[in-house]
Tab-separated table of C-alpha atoms in Angstrom:
chain	number	residue	atom	x	y	z
A	18	MET	CA	141.750	-140.221	-54.983
A	19	ARG	CA	138.778	-142.078	-56.424
A	20	ILE	CA	137.926	-143.394	-52.944
A	21	TRP	CA	137.877	-139.872	-51.503
A	22	TYR	CA	135.652	-138.716	-54.341
A	23	ILE	CA	133.201	-141.571	-53.743
A	24	LEU	CA	133.124	-140.845	-50.009
A	25	LEU	CA	132.497	-137.171	-50.705
A	26	MET	CA	129.587	-137.952	-53.050
A	27	TYR	CA	128.119	-140.404	-50.558
A	28	SER	CA	128.235	-137.868	-47.721
A	29	GLY	CA	126.538	-135.311	-49.998
A	30	ILE	CA	123.724	-137.726	-50.756
A	31	LEU	CA	123.281	-138.393	-47.050
A	32	ALA	CA	123.167	-134.655	-46.330
A	33	VAL	CA	120.525	-134.042	-49.012
A	34	SER	CA	118.498	-137.009	-47.805
A	35	ALA	CA	118.637	-135.721	-44.246
A	36	GLU	CA	117.481	-132.286	-45.402
A	37	VAL	CA	114.588	-133.775	-47.384
A	38	PHE	CA	113.626	-135.922	-44.409
A	39	SER	CA	113.797	-132.882	-42.161
A	40	LEU	CA	111.530	-130.908	-44.496
A	41	LEU	CA	109.058	-133.762	-44.762
A	42	THR	CA	109.037	-134.199	-40.999
A	43	SER	CA	108.523	-130.473	-40.465
A	44	GLY	CA	105.670	-130.476	-42.971
A	45	VAL	CA	104.008	-133.374	-41.232
A	46	VAL	CA	104.420	-131.707	-37.833
A	47	ILE	CA	103.101	-128.348	-39.056
A	48	GLY	CA	100.222	-130.019	-40.857
A	49	GLY	CA	99.454	-132.068	-37.786
A	50	VAL	CA	99.457	-128.980	-35.582
A	51	GLY	CA	97.137	-127.228	-38.034
A	52	ILE	CA	94.757	-130.171	-38.080
A	53	PHE	CA	94.894	-130.374	-34.276
A	54	PHE	CA	93.886	-126.739	-33.823
A	55	ALA	CA	91.187	-127.019	-36.501
A	56	VAL	CA	89.711	-130.070	-34.782
A	57	LYS	CA	90.065	-128.359	-31.410
A	58	GLU	CA	88.163	-125.314	-32.707
A	59	LYS	CA	85.377	-127.498	-34.106
A	60	ALA	CA	85.173	-129.410	-30.830
A	61	LYS	CA	84.986	-126.109	-28.965
A	62	CYS	CA	81.995	-125.113	-31.094
A	63	LEU	CA	80.159	-128.216	-29.905
A	64	VAL	CA	80.207	-126.752	-26.402
A	65	TYR	CA	80.471	-122.989	-26.888
A	66	GLU	CA	78.736	-120.629	-29.317
A	67	CYS	CA	80.838	-119.956	-32.422
A	68	CYS	CA	80.340	-117.796	-35.490
A	69	GLU	CA	79.298	-120.812	-37.559
A	70	ASP	CA	76.114	-121.598	-39.485
A	71	VAL	CA	74.895	-123.897	-36.715
A	72	TYR	CA	74.620	-120.843	-34.424
A	73	LEU	CA	73.465	-118.407	-37.116
A	74	LYS	CA	70.165	-120.080	-37.961
A	75	HIS	CA	67.725	-117.370	-38.972
A	76	ASN	CA	63.945	-117.750	-39.108
A	77	PHE	CA	62.521	-114.918	-41.193
A	78	GLY	CA	59.060	-116.464	-41.347
A	79	ARG	CA	58.731	-116.565	-37.576
A	80	MET	CA	60.147	-113.043	-37.332
A	81	LEU	CA	57.434	-111.702	-39.637
A	82	LYS	CA	54.752	-113.639	-37.747
A	83	GLN	CA	55.898	-112.204	-34.421
A	84	LEU	CA	56.065	-108.673	-35.787
A	85	ARG	CA	52.485	-109.057	-37.017
A	86	GLU	CA	51.058	-110.722	-33.907
A	87	GLU	CA	53.075	-109.245	-31.033
A	88	VAL	CA	53.669	-105.647	-32.106
A	89	PHE	CA	50.501	-103.564	-32.130
A	90	GLY	CA	49.763	-100.432	-34.133
A	91	GLN	CA	53.127	-100.362	-35.927
A	92	HIS	CA	52.468	-101.159	-39.582
A	93	LEU	CA	55.737	-99.527	-40.671
A	94	VAL	CA	57.699	-101.967	-38.528
A	95	GLU	CA	56.199	-104.992	-40.225
A	96	VAL	CA	56.799	-103.673	-43.725
A	97	ASP	CA	60.078	-101.776	-43.611
A	98	ILE	CA	62.126	-103.310	-40.823
A	99	TRP	CA	61.492	-106.911	-41.838
A	100	ASN	CA	62.356	-106.247	-45.475
A	101	SER	CA	65.544	-104.371	-44.592
A	102	ILE	CA	66.702	-107.127	-42.212
A	103	VAL	CA	66.070	-109.919	-44.725
A	104	ALA	CA	67.702	-108.026	-47.605
A	105	HIS	CA	70.824	-107.293	-45.562
A	106	TRP	CA	71.166	-110.780	-44.091
A	107	LYS	CA	70.867	-112.449	-47.484
A	108	ASN	CA	73.407	-110.119	-49.093
A	109	SER	CA	76.696	-112.025	-49.219
A	110	ASP	CA	78.715	-108.871	-49.889
A	111	PRO	CA	77.029	-105.752	-48.430
A	112	GLU	CA	78.724	-102.380	-48.822
A	113	LYS	CA	78.215	-101.409	-45.182
A	114	PRO	CA	76.469	-102.559	-41.995
A	115	LEU	CA	72.702	-102.145	-41.743
A	116	VAL	CA	71.965	-99.172	-39.468
A	117	LEU	CA	68.447	-98.623	-38.115
A	118	ALA	CA	67.166	-95.823	-35.878
A	119	PHE	CA	63.959	-96.527	-33.938
A	120	HIS	CA	62.219	-93.357	-32.739
A	121	GLY	CA	59.058	-92.917	-30.728
A	122	PRO	CA	57.425	-92.490	-27.331
A	123	THR	CA	57.853	-94.962	-24.507
A	124	GLY	CA	55.994	-98.268	-24.475
A	125	CYS	CA	55.416	-98.510	-28.221
A	126	GLY	CA	57.593	-101.552	-28.917
A	127	LYS	CA	61.122	-100.387	-29.778
A	128	ASN	CA	62.859	-102.776	-27.391
A	129	HIS	CA	60.421	-105.581	-28.118
A	130	VAL	CA	61.064	-105.340	-31.859
A	131	SER	CA	64.830	-105.378	-31.245
A	132	ARG	CA	64.409	-108.563	-29.260
A	133	ILE	CA	62.253	-110.181	-31.953
A	134	ILE	CA	64.965	-109.427	-34.518
A	135	ALA	CA	67.686	-110.982	-32.357
A	136	ASP	CA	65.522	-113.973	-31.427
A	137	ASN	CA	65.138	-114.889	-35.084
A	138	LEU	CA	68.689	-114.387	-36.341
A	139	TYR	CA	70.572	-116.637	-33.931
A	140	THR	CA	70.096	-120.155	-32.642
A	141	LYS	CA	70.300	-118.834	-29.078
A	142	GLY	CA	68.124	-115.858	-29.921
A	143	ALA	CA	68.532	-112.664	-27.924
A	144	ALA	CA	70.656	-114.620	-25.421
A	145	SER	CA	73.330	-115.102	-28.101
A	146	SER	CA	76.795	-113.789	-27.313
A	147	PHE	CA	76.620	-112.052	-30.700
A	148	VAL	CA	73.910	-109.664	-29.451
A	149	HIS	CA	75.430	-106.652	-27.705
A	150	THR	CA	73.280	-104.108	-25.875
A	151	PHE	CA	74.476	-100.761	-24.527
A	152	ILE	CA	72.112	-98.693	-22.353
A	153	ALA	CA	72.864	-95.016	-21.769
A	154	THR	CA	71.847	-94.826	-18.116
A	155	VAL	CA	73.639	-98.090	-17.301
A	156	HIS	CA	76.843	-98.008	-19.340
A	157	PHE	CA	77.354	-94.261	-19.926
A	158	PRO	CA	75.792	-92.407	-16.958
A	159	ASP	CA	78.467	-89.722	-16.438
A	160	LYS	CA	78.703	-87.026	-19.125
A	161	ASN	CA	82.152	-86.066	-17.821
A	162	LYS	CA	83.632	-89.418	-18.830
A	163	VAL	CA	82.994	-89.272	-22.566
A	164	SER	CA	86.616	-90.015	-23.533
A	165	GLN	CA	86.694	-93.051	-21.269
A	166	TYR	CA	83.354	-94.285	-22.604
A	167	GLN	CA	84.497	-93.810	-26.202
A	168	LYS	CA	87.569	-95.957	-25.587
A	169	THR	CA	85.532	-98.670	-23.869
A	170	LEU	CA	82.828	-98.686	-26.545
A	171	ARG	CA	85.367	-98.895	-29.358
A	172	GLU	CA	87.172	-101.804	-27.674
A	173	LYS	CA	83.942	-103.720	-27.075
A	174	ILE	CA	82.776	-103.284	-30.672
A	175	LEU	CA	86.151	-104.407	-32.041
A	176	GLU	CA	86.175	-107.414	-29.720
A	177	ALA	CA	82.639	-108.356	-30.757
A	178	GLY	CA	83.399	-107.951	-34.454
A	179	LYS	CA	86.486	-110.126	-34.139
A	180	LYS	CA	84.372	-112.834	-32.526
A	181	CYS	CA	81.648	-112.705	-35.189
A	182	GLY	CA	81.127	-110.496	-38.219
A	183	ARG	CA	77.368	-111.060	-38.008
A	184	SER	CA	76.860	-109.326	-34.689
A	185	ILE	CA	73.983	-107.068	-33.622
A	186	PHE	CA	74.683	-103.908	-31.635
A	187	ILE	CA	71.690	-102.348	-29.852
A	188	LEU	CA	72.275	-98.872	-28.422
A	189	ASP	CA	69.355	-97.984	-26.164
A	190	GLU	CA	68.394	-94.538	-24.820
A	191	VAL	CA	70.469	-92.787	-27.464
A	192	ASP	CA	68.738	-89.510	-26.551
A	193	LYS	CA	70.261	-89.818	-23.059
A	194	MET	CA	73.802	-90.569	-24.226
A	195	PRO	CA	76.518	-87.915	-23.844
A	196	GLU	CA	77.243	-85.831	-26.924
A	197	ARG	CA	80.184	-86.981	-29.065
A	198	LEU	CA	80.037	-90.497	-27.585
A	199	LEU	CA	78.666	-92.059	-30.755
A	200	GLU	CA	81.328	-90.451	-32.933
A	201	THR	CA	83.478	-93.399	-31.937
A	202	VAL	CA	80.922	-95.712	-33.582
A	203	LYS	CA	80.940	-93.846	-36.900
A	204	PRO	CA	83.839	-95.757	-38.571
A	205	PHE	CA	82.100	-99.081	-37.924
A	206	LEU	CA	79.002	-97.859	-39.791
A	207	ASP	CA	80.860	-96.532	-42.816
A	208	TYR	CA	81.809	-97.984	-46.184
A	209	TYR	CA	85.037	-99.687	-45.067
A	210	ASP	CA	85.934	-103.241	-46.045
A	211	LYS	CA	87.782	-103.739	-42.770
A	212	ILE	CA	88.675	-101.858	-39.598
A	213	ASP	CA	91.771	-103.169	-37.807
A	214	GLY	CA	91.455	-106.274	-39.950
A	215	ILE	CA	87.809	-106.868	-38.987
A	216	ASP	CA	84.901	-106.812	-41.450
A	217	PHE	CA	81.776	-105.194	-39.965
A	218	ARG	CA	79.739	-104.990	-43.175
A	219	LYS	CA	77.462	-107.908	-42.237
A	220	SER	CA	76.705	-106.496	-38.794
A	221	ILE	CA	73.518	-104.683	-37.733
A	222	PHE	CA	73.414	-101.540	-35.581
A	223	ILE	CA	70.129	-100.416	-33.990
A	224	PHE	CA	69.698	-97.046	-32.252
A	225	LEU	CA	66.701	-96.681	-29.899
A	226	SER	CA	65.528	-93.197	-28.957
A	227	ASN	CA	62.526	-91.262	-27.648
A	228	ARG	CA	63.688	-88.278	-29.682
A	229	GLY	CA	61.067	-87.094	-32.158
A	230	GLY	CA	58.246	-88.658	-30.149
A	231	ASP	CA	56.202	-85.430	-30.026
A	232	GLU	CA	56.473	-84.915	-33.774
A	233	ILE	CA	55.468	-88.519	-34.443
A	234	ALA	CA	52.469	-88.149	-32.123
A	235	ASN	CA	51.386	-84.906	-33.820
A	236	MET	CA	51.477	-86.500	-37.262
A	237	ALA	CA	49.552	-89.541	-36.035
A	238	LEU	CA	46.995	-87.297	-34.296
A	239	SER	CA	46.526	-85.202	-37.431
A	240	GLN	CA	45.883	-88.366	-39.416
A	241	TYR	CA	43.367	-89.499	-36.786
A	242	MET	CA	41.521	-86.164	-36.566
A	243	ASN	CA	41.235	-86.013	-40.362
A	244	GLY	CA	39.521	-89.383	-40.358
A	245	LYS	CA	42.381	-91.085	-42.178
A	246	PRO	CA	43.732	-94.501	-41.153
A	247	ARG	CA	47.159	-94.458	-39.511
A	248	GLU	CA	48.140	-97.209	-41.952
A	249	GLY	CA	48.169	-94.493	-44.608
A	250	LEU	CA	51.320	-93.021	-43.066
A	251	VAL	CA	54.546	-94.084	-44.785
A	252	LEU	CA	58.194	-94.054	-43.749
A	253	HIS	CA	58.997	-91.114	-46.002
A	254	ASP	CA	56.557	-88.921	-44.046
A	255	PHE	CA	58.772	-89.101	-40.961
A	256	GLU	CA	62.398	-89.597	-41.987
A	257	ARG	CA	63.427	-85.990	-42.614
A	258	THR	CA	61.806	-84.816	-39.362
A	259	LEU	CA	63.401	-87.582	-37.291
A	260	MET	CA	66.799	-86.995	-38.853
A	261	HIS	CA	66.571	-83.284	-38.028
A	262	LYS	CA	65.441	-83.846	-34.420
A	263	ALA	CA	68.209	-86.363	-33.774
A	264	PHE	CA	70.798	-83.977	-35.208
A	265	VAL	CA	69.846	-80.735	-33.417
A	266	GLU	CA	68.496	-81.923	-30.053
A	267	GLU	CA	70.430	-83.118	-27.011
A	268	GLY	CA	71.600	-86.707	-27.158
A	269	GLY	CA	74.193	-89.070	-28.518
A	270	LEU	CA	73.495	-88.254	-32.180
A	271	LYS	CA	73.592	-84.461	-31.838
A	272	HIS	CA	75.797	-82.928	-34.574
A	273	THR	CA	77.398	-86.306	-35.310
A	274	ASN	CA	79.031	-87.317	-38.564
A	275	ILE	CA	76.837	-90.402	-38.434
A	276	ILE	CA	73.934	-88.210	-39.525
A	277	LYS	CA	75.987	-85.771	-41.612
A	278	ASN	CA	77.400	-88.625	-43.675
A	279	GLN	CA	73.985	-90.297	-44.102
A	280	LEU	CA	75.084	-93.536	-42.422
A	281	ILE	CA	71.699	-94.361	-40.867
A	282	ASP	CA	69.812	-96.383	-43.461
A	283	HIS	CA	66.289	-96.102	-42.047
A	284	TYR	CA	64.689	-93.807	-39.455
A	285	VAL	CA	61.711	-95.840	-38.262
A	286	PRO	CA	58.888	-94.095	-36.348
A	287	PHE	CA	57.006	-95.992	-33.653
A	288	LEU	CA	53.543	-94.465	-33.502
A	289	PRO	CA	51.764	-93.762	-30.187
A	290	LEU	CA	49.229	-96.441	-29.313
A	291	GLU	CA	45.497	-95.837	-29.350
A	292	ARG	CA	43.138	-97.373	-26.800
A	293	ARG	CA	42.302	-100.203	-29.223
A	294	HIS	CA	45.967	-101.175	-29.351
A	295	VAL	CA	46.247	-101.166	-25.563
A	296	VAL	CA	43.275	-103.563	-25.506
A	297	LEU	CA	45.326	-105.993	-27.599
A	298	CYS	CA	48.231	-105.662	-25.164
A	299	VAL	CA	45.923	-106.566	-22.267
A	300	HIS	CA	44.621	-109.581	-24.194
A	301	GLN	CA	48.140	-110.764	-24.914
A	302	PHE	CA	49.215	-110.429	-21.280
A	303	LEU	CA	46.178	-112.309	-19.985
A	304	ARG	CA	46.649	-115.164	-22.461
A	305	THR	CA	50.283	-115.452	-21.434
A	306	ARG	CA	50.009	-115.021	-17.675
A	307	PHE	CA	46.464	-116.194	-16.819
A	308	LYS	CA	45.736	-118.763	-19.514
A	309	ASP	CA	42.940	-120.582	-17.691
A	310	VAL	CA	40.743	-117.507	-17.196
A	311	ALA	CA	42.016	-115.261	-19.971
A	312	GLU	CA	38.981	-115.576	-22.236
A	313	LYS	CA	36.563	-115.051	-19.354
A	314	LEU	CA	38.366	-111.873	-18.293
A	315	ILE	CA	38.643	-110.635	-21.874
A	316	SER	CA	34.897	-111.052	-22.372
A	317	SER	CA	34.164	-109.003	-19.251
A	318	SER	CA	33.774	-105.374	-20.334
A	319	ASN	CA	33.777	-104.368	-16.672
A	320	PHE	CA	37.209	-105.911	-16.089
A	321	MET	CA	38.657	-104.529	-19.318
A	322	ASN	CA	37.403	-101.016	-18.567
A	323	GLU	CA	38.941	-101.137	-15.095
A	324	VAL	CA	42.331	-101.891	-16.637
A	325	LEU	CA	42.067	-99.395	-19.496
A	326	ASN	CA	40.769	-96.574	-17.303
A	327	SER	CA	43.674	-97.004	-14.898
A	328	LEU	CA	46.035	-95.735	-17.615
A	329	GLN	CA	46.594	-92.159	-18.778
A	330	TYR	CA	45.861	-90.830	-22.255
A	331	PHE	CA	46.692	-87.727	-24.303
A	332	PRO	CA	46.007	-85.113	-25.590
A	333	GLN	CA	43.887	-83.837	-22.735
A	334	ASP	CA	40.871	-82.907	-24.857
A	335	SER	CA	40.555	-86.084	-26.950
A	336	LYS	CA	42.610	-88.695	-25.039
A	337	VAL	CA	43.406	-90.592	-28.228
A	338	PHE	CA	46.780	-92.087	-27.294
A	339	SER	CA	48.121	-93.964	-24.281
A	340	SER	CA	50.789	-91.918	-22.476
A	341	SER	CA	52.782	-95.023	-21.605
A	342	GLY	CA	51.886	-97.194	-24.573
A	343	CYS	CA	51.730	-100.777	-23.328
A	344	LYS	CA	54.506	-100.346	-20.779
A	345	ARG	CA	52.269	-100.398	-17.671
A	346	VAL	CA	49.736	-102.907	-18.962
A	347	ALA	CA	51.214	-105.899	-17.122
A	348	ALA	CA	51.202	-104.161	-13.738
A	349	LYS	CA	47.719	-102.669	-14.134
A	350	THR	CA	46.174	-105.897	-15.437
A	351	GLN	CA	47.745	-107.985	-12.716
A	352	LEU	CA	46.431	-105.565	-10.092
A	353	GLU	CA	42.860	-105.913	-11.369
A	354	VAL	CA	43.159	-109.710	-11.380
A	355	PHE	CA	44.429	-109.543	-7.816
A	356	LYS	CA	41.372	-107.530	-6.788
A	357	LEU	CA	39.088	-110.260	-8.147
A	358	GLN	CA	40.652	-113.022	-6.098
A	359	LYS	CA	39.055	-114.350	-2.938
A	360	PRO	CA	40.605	-112.887	0.237
A	361	SER	CA	41.826	-116.280	1.461
A	362	GLN	CA	43.802	-116.744	-1.734
A	363	THR	CA	45.659	-113.440	-1.508
A	364	ALA	CA	46.927	-114.091	2.014
A	365	GLY	CA	50.351	-114.892	0.635
A	366	ASN	CA	50.593	-111.442	-0.959
A	367	HIS	CA	51.147	-112.880	-4.407
A	368	ILE	CA	49.094	-113.912	-7.407
A	369	THR	CA	48.956	-117.489	-8.599
A	370	GLU	CA	47.010	-119.125	-11.354
A	371	ALA	CA	45.576	-121.438	-8.697
A	372	ALA	CA	43.437	-118.661	-7.284
A	373	SER	CA	39.718	-118.431	-7.918
A	374	VAL	CA	38.829	-115.303	-9.835
A	375	GLU	CA	35.429	-113.705	-9.526
A	376	VAL	CA	34.291	-112.078	-12.748
A	377	ARG	CA	31.193	-109.892	-12.887
A	378	GLU	CA	29.116	-110.472	-15.978
A	379	ASP	CA	27.920	-107.081	-17.210
A	380	ASP	CA	25.977	-107.738	-20.374
A	381	ALA	CA	22.589	-106.321	-21.358
A	382	GLU	CA	20.653	-108.893	-19.307
A	383	GLU	CA	22.147	-107.513	-16.119
A	384	GLU	CA	19.427	-104.821	-15.944
A	385	GLU	CA	16.629	-107.406	-15.779
A	386	THR	CA	18.161	-109.842	-13.308
A	387	PRO	CA	20.005	-109.376	-10.038
A	388	GLU	CA	23.743	-109.057	-10.395
A	389	VAL	CA	25.371	-112.462	-10.372
A	390	GLU	CA	28.992	-113.148	-9.608
A	391	GLU	CA	30.407	-116.090	-11.439
A	392	THR	CA	33.382	-117.830	-9.930
A	393	VAL	CA	35.868	-119.254	-12.333
A	394	GLU	CA	37.737	-122.058	-10.681
A	395	LEU	CA	41.287	-122.426	-11.961
A	396	GLU	CA	43.501	-125.455	-11.702
A	397	GLU	CA	44.571	-125.886	-8.089
A	398	ASN	CA	48.166	-125.295	-7.074
A	399	HIS	CA	49.037	-127.791	-4.338
A	400	ASP	CA	51.557	-125.687	-2.443
A	401	SER	CA	49.401	-122.562	-2.529
A	402	GLN	CA	46.332	-124.494	-1.364
A	403	LYS	CA	48.267	-126.016	1.521
A	404	GLU	CA	49.322	-122.569	2.637
A	405	ASN	CA	45.704	-121.396	2.503
A	406	ASP	CA	44.561	-124.391	4.576
A	407	ASP	CA	47.141	-123.555	7.229
A	408	VAL	CA	45.844	-119.980	7.322
C-alpha cells in the first residue's frame, strides 16, 4: 500500500513539473514571437516610412522662414497659420484635429502654403505617405456618385489614420465638390477620442477653396482705396463672411454639419495679389530657373514691364490686383526670356540656361546715347552647343 502511495505521489510531481515546464516553454515561445515581430517592425522602419519620430521630424523655424520668404502678400498666413500648426503639433493631448479652411482667389498661394506645411512636418516632406491629398475634379468628378465617393473617402481616411495618427489631409477645390460629400468627414473632425479604434486628434485637415474670393477682394480693395495698409486687416475681419459663404453657396461645405457644429478652427483668407507682389513672384522664378542672368533681368525695367503687362488685372478702372495671382508668372516670364535668346539658340524649341540672353538697358542715359544691347553670356551647355553647331 505504501509503495502505491509513493508511486502515486511521484507521478503527481512529474505531472506538475511537466505542466510548469509547458507553461515556461509557452512563455518563452510567446515572448520570442513578440520580440521577433517587434524587431521585424523596427527593421521594416529602416526601409519603409513608419509613424515613428525618425519620420516625424518637424522644422518649425524653416516653415516660418519659407512662409515669410516664399509667400507674398499674405501676412495673415505667416501669423495665424504658423502659430496654429505649432500649437497643435506640440500639444500631446489635443481635444480634436486641427481643421483649417483656406479661402481666396486663384494663384494666391493656398496650395503652396499647404506644401510648405507638409514639407516641414515630415522627414520626407510633402512626399510623405502621411500626406493625403484629395482633389475634387480628379477624385470626385461625378456629382451622381456621392454615396460611392463618401464610402471611398471614409475608407481612405480610416486607413490613413490607422497607419499614422499624425497625418495631414488636404482637400482641394472644396467649392467644386458635390454637396453632402464632406459630411462623411465630419466625425473625423469632431471631439471623439477614437473612431473605430483610431485616434485622429493629432491629425490636420486643410480645406482649400475659391469660395469667398470676391468678398476677400472687395475688403482688400476697400482697404487699398482708403489708403490703409493691407497688413491692417486681421483674421476676425473675414471669418464670419467666409463661414457664411461656404455654408450657403454651392460646394462641398454647403449646409454641412462641419460648419453648423463649428468644427473648422480657422477660416484663413488669401488676399488678391497687387502688382508689387507679382514682381516678387517674377524675381523668385528668375532666381530659381535662370540663376546666371536673374539679377541682370531683374534690373531691366523693360524686361520686367513686358512680363507684368502680359498679365491681367482687376478691377477694370484701377487694375489693382492680378487676376491670376502668381499662377501664370512662370509661363509669362519664361516666354519673355525665350524672346531675348539668339535665334540660333532657340532652334531646339526649348529654353536652356546655356543660351545667351540679350537684355536691353533702359535707364536714364538711354536718351543721350544710342541704344545698346548687352549680351549676357551664360555658362555653356555642351549638348545644347553641339546641337547648335550641327544646325
